[in-house]
């Protein structure tokens, strides 16, 4: 695995006219990230993984400071999984260039995480834009766990770059919660709370699929969620194609964001 500390160097050394797959991450690599890497290795000749903890996408200093970091362990894992290139860009390279036009999320998209974390997706899209302005991989691999992020990135890069997005399904622990770097901040007992939350949402998902429950009334589910000890930020059902509130049994997704021990978690079913 060749490690690059600048996107420009990566651009010089790697032929991006070939079939290159790109997996952007914030590190603390886990099986969720590795599943994206496996897809990229399947679909592409070479795979680039990036690790960059983007301060602009955190709205809270505590969250940024506490975000798990373990670069040497990440490097070992990525080597073991035969990643070809690792990109570790510097803040300056991504942020010193002022974009002519600031990236803005459309009003209709300011929902779910975009509503509760102002500036978050602008930060995400800024970094994706800087990457793709310099390197244009064939495919960018994104996880369904961050489905709103996938939706916004896909729309943002469509018609702007040759790169296409590729959605990879959410990898879950045996206890049903989605794998996430932030899980590393919890102990085993805490993780059972995440399990309870996931179980409630999954059950709800299946009862909606079978039309056993009224899609509009979330009060009972919100009550059950609060009883687990979490601090619910939002629970919403949206159309998974266009994120509108026009939903049917076939096209809905349940989105949740919550805090537990002051750590923010998101998931969708
Ligand atoms: P992050 O490092 O959390 O920014 O995630 C980097 C990429 O990995 C994003 O596209 C995420 O959606 C994806 N990802 C994170 N966790 C999972 C998971 N449990 N299953 C699938 N993809 C994931």
Short mmCIF file of C-alpha atoms and ligand atoms in Angstrom, two decimals:
data_model
loop_
_atom_site.label_atom_id
_atom_site.label_comp_id
_atom_site.label_asym_id
_atom_site.label_seq_id
_atom_site.Cartn_x
_atom_site.Cartn_y
_atom_site.Cartn_z
CA UNK A 1 0.00 0.00 0.00
CA UNK A 2 1.38 3.39 -0.99
CA UNK A 3 0.58 6.25 1.38
CA UNK A 4 0.10 9.78 0.01
CA UNK A 5 -0.12 12.87 2.16
CA UNK A 6 -1.36 15.11 -0.63
CA UNK A 7 -4.09 14.72 -3.25
CA UNK A 8 -1.81 16.34 -5.82
CA UNK A 9 0.86 13.69 -5.30
CA UNK A 10 -1.73 10.95 -5.58
CA UNK A 11 -2.96 12.55 -8.81
CA UNK A 12 0.59 12.57 -10.23
CA UNK A 13 1.34 8.95 -9.36
CA UNK A 14 -1.97 7.19 -10.08
CA UNK A 15 -3.57 6.95 -13.51
CA UNK A 16 -7.17 7.98 -12.86
CA UNK A 17 -8.20 7.25 -16.45
CA UNK A 18 -8.10 3.62 -15.30
CA UNK A 19 -10.85 1.93 -13.33
CA UNK A 20 -10.18 3.37 -9.86
CA UNK A 21 -12.46 3.01 -6.85
CA UNK A 22 -12.49 5.56 -4.03
CA UNK A 23 -13.57 5.02 -0.41
CA UNK A 24 -13.55 8.26 1.63
CA UNK A 25 -13.53 7.75 5.42
CA UNK A 26 -12.79 9.47 8.72
CA UNK A 27 -10.74 6.49 9.93
CA UNK A 28 -11.16 4.26 13.00
CA UNK A 29 -11.65 1.61 10.35
CA UNK A 30 -14.20 -1.13 11.07
CA UNK A 31 -16.03 -3.86 9.16
CA UNK A 32 -18.46 -1.26 7.73
CA UNK A 33 -15.57 0.54 5.99
CA UNK A 34 -14.02 -2.78 4.99
CA UNK A 35 -17.25 -3.81 3.22
CA UNK A 36 -16.96 -0.68 1.02
CA UNK A 37 -13.34 -1.56 0.31
CA UNK A 38 -14.34 -5.13 -0.63
CA UNK A 39 -16.92 -3.79 -3.10
CA UNK A 40 -14.36 -1.43 -4.59
CA UNK A 41 -11.84 -4.25 -5.00
CA UNK A 42 -14.53 -6.31 -6.72
CA UNK A 43 -15.62 -3.57 -9.14
CA UNK A 44 -12.36 -1.65 -9.72
CA UNK A 45 -8.75 -2.37 -10.67
CA UNK A 46 -7.26 -0.25 -7.88
CA UNK A 47 -8.69 1.13 -4.66
CA UNK A 48 -7.91 4.45 -2.97
CA UNK A 49 -9.00 4.92 0.66
CA UNK A 50 -8.83 8.35 2.27
CA UNK A 51 -8.75 9.15 5.97
CA UNK A 52 -9.53 12.71 6.95
CA UNK A 53 -11.39 13.85 10.04
CA UNK A 54 -13.10 16.91 8.64
CA UNK A 55 -13.52 19.49 11.43
CA UNK A 56 -16.10 21.38 9.33
CA UNK A 57 -18.57 18.56 9.57
CA UNK A 58 -18.63 18.57 13.38
CA UNK A 59 -20.87 21.12 15.03
CA UNK A 60 -19.57 20.34 18.43
CA UNK A 61 -15.99 20.62 19.70
CA UNK A 62 -16.48 17.80 22.21
CA UNK A 63 -17.54 15.46 19.40
CA UNK A 64 -14.56 16.45 17.22
CA UNK A 65 -12.04 16.08 20.06
CA UNK A 66 -13.44 12.72 21.12
CA UNK A 67 -13.80 11.22 17.66
CA UNK A 68 -11.82 7.92 17.74
CA UNK A 69 -8.42 8.11 16.07
CA UNK A 70 -5.98 5.23 15.58
CA UNK A 71 -3.95 5.72 12.44
CA UNK A 72 -1.37 2.97 12.99
CA UNK A 73 -4.09 0.37 13.56
CA UNK A 74 -5.98 1.68 10.50
CA UNK A 75 -2.87 1.39 8.32
CA UNK A 76 -2.36 -2.23 9.44
CA UNK A 77 -5.99 -3.10 8.68
CA UNK A 78 -5.94 -1.41 5.28
CA UNK A 79 -2.70 -3.19 4.34
CA UNK A 80 -4.18 -6.50 5.45
CA UNK A 81 -7.17 -5.81 3.21
CA UNK A 82 -4.88 -5.07 0.26
CA UNK A 83 -5.83 -1.46 -0.30
CA UNK A 84 -3.60 -0.06 -3.08
CA UNK A 85 -3.38 3.60 -2.03
CA UNK A 86 -4.08 5.43 1.22
CA UNK A 87 -4.62 9.19 1.07
CA UNK A 88 -4.03 11.22 4.25
CA UNK A 89 -4.67 14.77 3.07
CA UNK A 90 -3.78 17.81 5.11
CA UNK A 91 -6.36 20.36 6.25
CA UNK A 92 -4.61 23.10 4.24
CA UNK A 93 -4.82 21.27 0.96
CA UNK A 94 -8.56 20.83 1.38
CA UNK A 95 -9.42 24.23 2.79
CA UNK A 96 -6.88 26.83 1.68
CA UNK A 97 -8.46 27.12 -1.78
CA UNK A 98 -11.51 29.31 -1.47
CA UNK A 99 -14.26 28.10 -3.69
CA UNK A 100 -15.73 30.75 -5.99
CA UNK A 101 -19.20 29.68 -5.00
CA UNK A 102 -19.83 28.40 -1.48
CA UNK A 103 -21.54 25.04 -1.43
CA UNK A 104 -25.07 25.35 -0.07
CA UNK A 105 -27.65 22.71 0.69
CA UNK A 106 -30.97 23.41 -1.04
CA UNK A 107 -33.81 24.48 1.23
CA UNK A 108 -35.82 21.34 0.45
CA UNK A 109 -32.84 19.22 1.57
CA UNK A 110 -32.46 20.96 4.93
CA UNK A 111 -34.15 18.10 6.76
CA UNK A 112 -33.05 15.29 9.13
CA UNK A 113 -29.31 15.68 9.85
CA UNK A 114 -29.09 18.77 7.62
CA UNK A 115 -31.64 20.46 9.87
CA UNK A 116 -30.11 19.42 13.18
CA UNK A 117 -26.45 19.82 12.16
CA UNK A 118 -26.26 23.10 10.22
CA UNK A 119 -23.11 23.24 8.10
CA UNK A 120 -22.46 19.50 8.41
CA UNK A 121 -23.25 18.48 4.83
CA UNK A 122 -21.73 21.67 3.43
CA UNK A 123 -18.50 20.47 5.12
CA UNK A 124 -18.89 16.97 3.68
CA UNK A 125 -19.60 18.26 0.16
CA UNK A 126 -16.71 20.72 0.31
CA UNK A 127 -14.25 17.88 0.91
CA UNK A 128 -15.83 15.61 -1.72
CA UNK A 129 -15.69 18.51 -4.18
CA UNK A 130 -12.00 19.12 -3.46
CA UNK A 131 -11.18 15.41 -3.89
CA UNK A 132 -13.09 15.08 -7.16
CA UNK A 133 -11.74 18.34 -8.58
CA UNK A 134 -8.31 16.74 -8.46
CA UNK A 135 -8.91 13.02 -8.80
CA UNK A 136 -11.81 11.56 -10.71
CA UNK A 137 -12.22 7.93 -9.76
CA UNK A 138 -14.69 5.84 -11.68
CA UNK A 139 -16.70 4.97 -8.57
CA UNK A 140 -17.03 6.42 -5.08
CA UNK A 141 -18.26 3.90 -2.50
CA UNK A 142 -20.65 5.12 0.20
CA UNK A 143 -22.49 3.35 3.00
CA UNK A 144 -26.25 3.12 3.40
CA UNK A 145 -25.77 3.79 7.12
CA UNK A 146 -25.33 7.44 6.12
CA UNK A 147 -28.13 7.36 3.57
CA UNK A 148 -28.82 11.10 3.55
CA UNK A 149 -25.11 11.69 2.92
CA UNK A 150 -25.24 9.19 0.03
CA UNK A 151 -28.29 11.00 -1.40
CA UNK A 152 -26.71 14.46 -1.16
CA UNK A 153 -23.30 13.38 -2.52
CA UNK A 154 -24.92 11.47 -5.41
CA UNK A 155 -26.99 14.51 -6.41
CA UNK A 156 -24.04 16.85 -5.95
CA UNK A 157 -21.64 14.90 -8.19
CA UNK A 158 -24.23 14.03 -10.84
CA UNK A 159 -23.65 16.21 -13.96
CA UNK A 160 -20.54 17.73 -12.33
CA UNK A 161 -18.02 14.88 -12.30
CA UNK A 162 -17.59 11.64 -14.24
CA UNK A 163 -17.45 9.76 -10.92
CA UNK A 164 -20.54 7.71 -10.06
CA UNK A 165 -21.64 6.82 -6.55
CA UNK A 166 -22.11 3.22 -5.44
CA UNK A 167 -24.28 2.41 -2.42
CA UNK A 168 -23.12 -0.35 -0.05
CA UNK A 169 -25.48 -1.86 2.48
CA UNK A 170 -25.22 -1.19 6.20
CA UNK A 171 -23.05 -3.65 8.11
CA UNK A 172 -24.45 -4.46 11.53
CA UNK A 173 -23.16 -6.11 14.66
CA UNK A 174 -24.79 -9.39 15.71
CA UNK A 175 -26.67 -7.20 18.20
CA UNK A 176 -28.27 -5.43 15.22
CA UNK A 177 -26.84 -1.93 15.73
CA UNK A 178 -24.98 -0.39 12.78
CA UNK A 179 -21.19 -0.52 13.03
CA UNK A 180 -19.79 2.96 13.52
CA UNK A 181 -16.47 4.46 14.57
CA UNK A 182 -18.29 6.16 17.46
CA UNK A 183 -19.26 2.73 18.88
CA UNK A 184 -15.64 2.50 20.01
CA UNK A 185 -16.48 5.14 22.63
CA UNK A 186 -18.98 2.80 24.34
CA UNK A 187 -18.58 -0.24 26.58
CA UNK A 188 -20.36 -3.55 26.12
CA UNK A 189 -23.23 -2.66 28.45
CA UNK A 190 -23.82 0.60 26.55
CA UNK A 191 -23.85 -1.25 23.25
CA UNK A 192 -26.87 -3.22 24.47
CA UNK A 193 -28.78 0.09 24.59
CA UNK A 194 -27.94 0.57 20.89
CA UNK A 195 -29.20 -2.96 20.35
CA UNK A 196 -32.53 -2.13 22.05
CA UNK A 197 -32.94 0.98 19.88
CA UNK A 198 -32.24 -1.01 16.70
CA UNK A 199 -34.69 -3.72 17.72
CA UNK A 200 -37.48 -1.20 18.26
CA UNK A 201 -36.91 0.40 14.86
CA UNK A 202 -36.57 -2.91 13.05
CA UNK A 203 -39.82 -4.23 14.54
CA UNK A 204 -41.54 -0.97 13.62
CA UNK A 205 -40.15 -1.24 10.08
CA UNK A 206 -41.67 -4.69 9.61
CA UNK A 207 -45.02 -3.71 11.09
CA UNK A 208 -45.17 -0.79 8.61
CA UNK A 209 -44.25 -3.11 5.75
CA UNK A 210 -47.15 -5.36 6.74
CA UNK A 211 -49.35 -2.28 7.16
CA UNK A 212 -50.05 -3.28 10.72
CA UNK A 213 -49.20 0.17 12.05
CA UNK A 214 -50.23 3.67 11.09
CA UNK A 215 -47.30 5.29 9.28
CA UNK A 216 -48.21 8.76 10.56
CA UNK A 217 -48.27 8.09 14.28
CA UNK A 218 -44.80 7.83 15.77
CA UNK A 219 -45.70 8.71 19.36
CA UNK A 220 -45.75 5.14 20.66
CA UNK A 221 -42.36 4.35 19.09
CA UNK A 222 -40.86 7.59 20.38
CA UNK A 223 -42.04 6.64 23.87
CA UNK A 224 -40.44 3.19 23.62
CA UNK A 225 -37.20 4.74 22.37
CA UNK A 226 -37.08 7.22 25.25
CA UNK A 227 -37.53 4.37 27.73
CA UNK A 228 -34.20 2.88 26.56
CA UNK A 229 -32.41 5.92 28.03
CA UNK A 230 -31.44 7.62 24.77
CA UNK A 231 -32.00 11.26 23.96
CA UNK A 232 -33.92 11.19 20.69
CA UNK A 233 -33.04 13.95 18.22
CA UNK A 234 -35.36 12.89 15.41
CA UNK A 235 -37.36 9.95 14.20
CA UNK A 236 -38.87 10.41 10.75
CA UNK A 237 -40.20 8.36 7.90
CA UNK A 238 -39.34 9.60 4.44
CA UNK A 239 -39.58 8.50 0.84
CA UNK A 240 -36.23 6.84 0.17
CA UNK A 241 -36.06 8.01 -3.47
CA UNK A 242 -36.64 11.75 -3.02
CA UNK A 243 -36.83 12.23 0.78
CA UNK A 244 -40.32 13.71 0.57
CA UNK A 245 -43.04 12.83 3.05
CA UNK A 246 -45.06 11.09 0.33
CA UNK A 247 -44.55 7.53 1.38
CA UNK A 248 -45.97 4.14 0.65
CA UNK A 249 -45.29 0.65 1.96
CA UNK A 250 -42.79 0.13 -0.87
CA UNK A 251 -40.67 3.26 -0.77
CA UNK A 252 -40.22 4.37 2.85
CA UNK A 253 -37.21 4.52 5.09
CA UNK A 254 -37.15 5.19 8.84
CA UNK A 255 -34.45 7.65 9.90
CA UNK A 256 -33.26 8.06 13.47
CA UNK A 257 -30.69 10.27 15.21
CA UNK A 258 -30.10 10.18 18.95
CA UNK A 259 -27.61 10.93 21.67
CA UNK A 260 -26.45 8.37 24.15
CA UNK A 261 -23.78 9.34 26.71
CA UNK A 262 -23.44 12.62 24.79
CA UNK A 263 -22.42 10.72 21.66
CA UNK A 264 -24.50 11.12 18.53
CA UNK A 265 -25.67 8.08 16.57
CA UNK A 266 -27.67 7.77 13.37
CA UNK A 267 -29.24 4.83 11.62
CA UNK A 268 -31.97 3.99 9.11
CA UNK A 269 -34.06 0.96 8.23
P1 LIG B 1 -17.09 7.50 8.19
O1 LIG B 1 -15.68 7.09 8.41
O2 LIG B 1 -17.99 7.22 9.36
O3 LIG B 1 -17.22 8.89 7.65
O4 LIG B 1 -17.66 6.54 7.04
C1 LIG B 1 -17.01 6.41 5.80
C2 LIG B 1 -17.90 5.64 4.87
O5 LIG B 1 -18.17 4.36 5.43
C3 LIG B 1 -19.27 6.31 4.63
O6 LIG B 1 -19.64 6.14 3.28
C4 LIG B 1 -20.17 5.53 5.56
O7 LIG B 1 -21.53 5.52 5.16
C5 LIG B 1 -19.57 4.13 5.48
N1 LIG B 1 -19.95 3.35 6.65
C6 LIG B 1 -19.73 3.65 7.96
N2 LIG B 1 -20.26 2.71 8.76
C7 LIG B 1 -20.83 1.79 7.94
C8 LIG B 1 -21.56 0.57 8.16
N3 LIG B 1 -21.82 0.11 9.38
N4 LIG B 1 -21.98 -0.11 7.08
C9 LIG B 1 -21.73 0.34 5.82
N5 LIG B 1 -21.05 1.47 5.55
C10 LIG B 1 -20.63 2.19 6.59
#
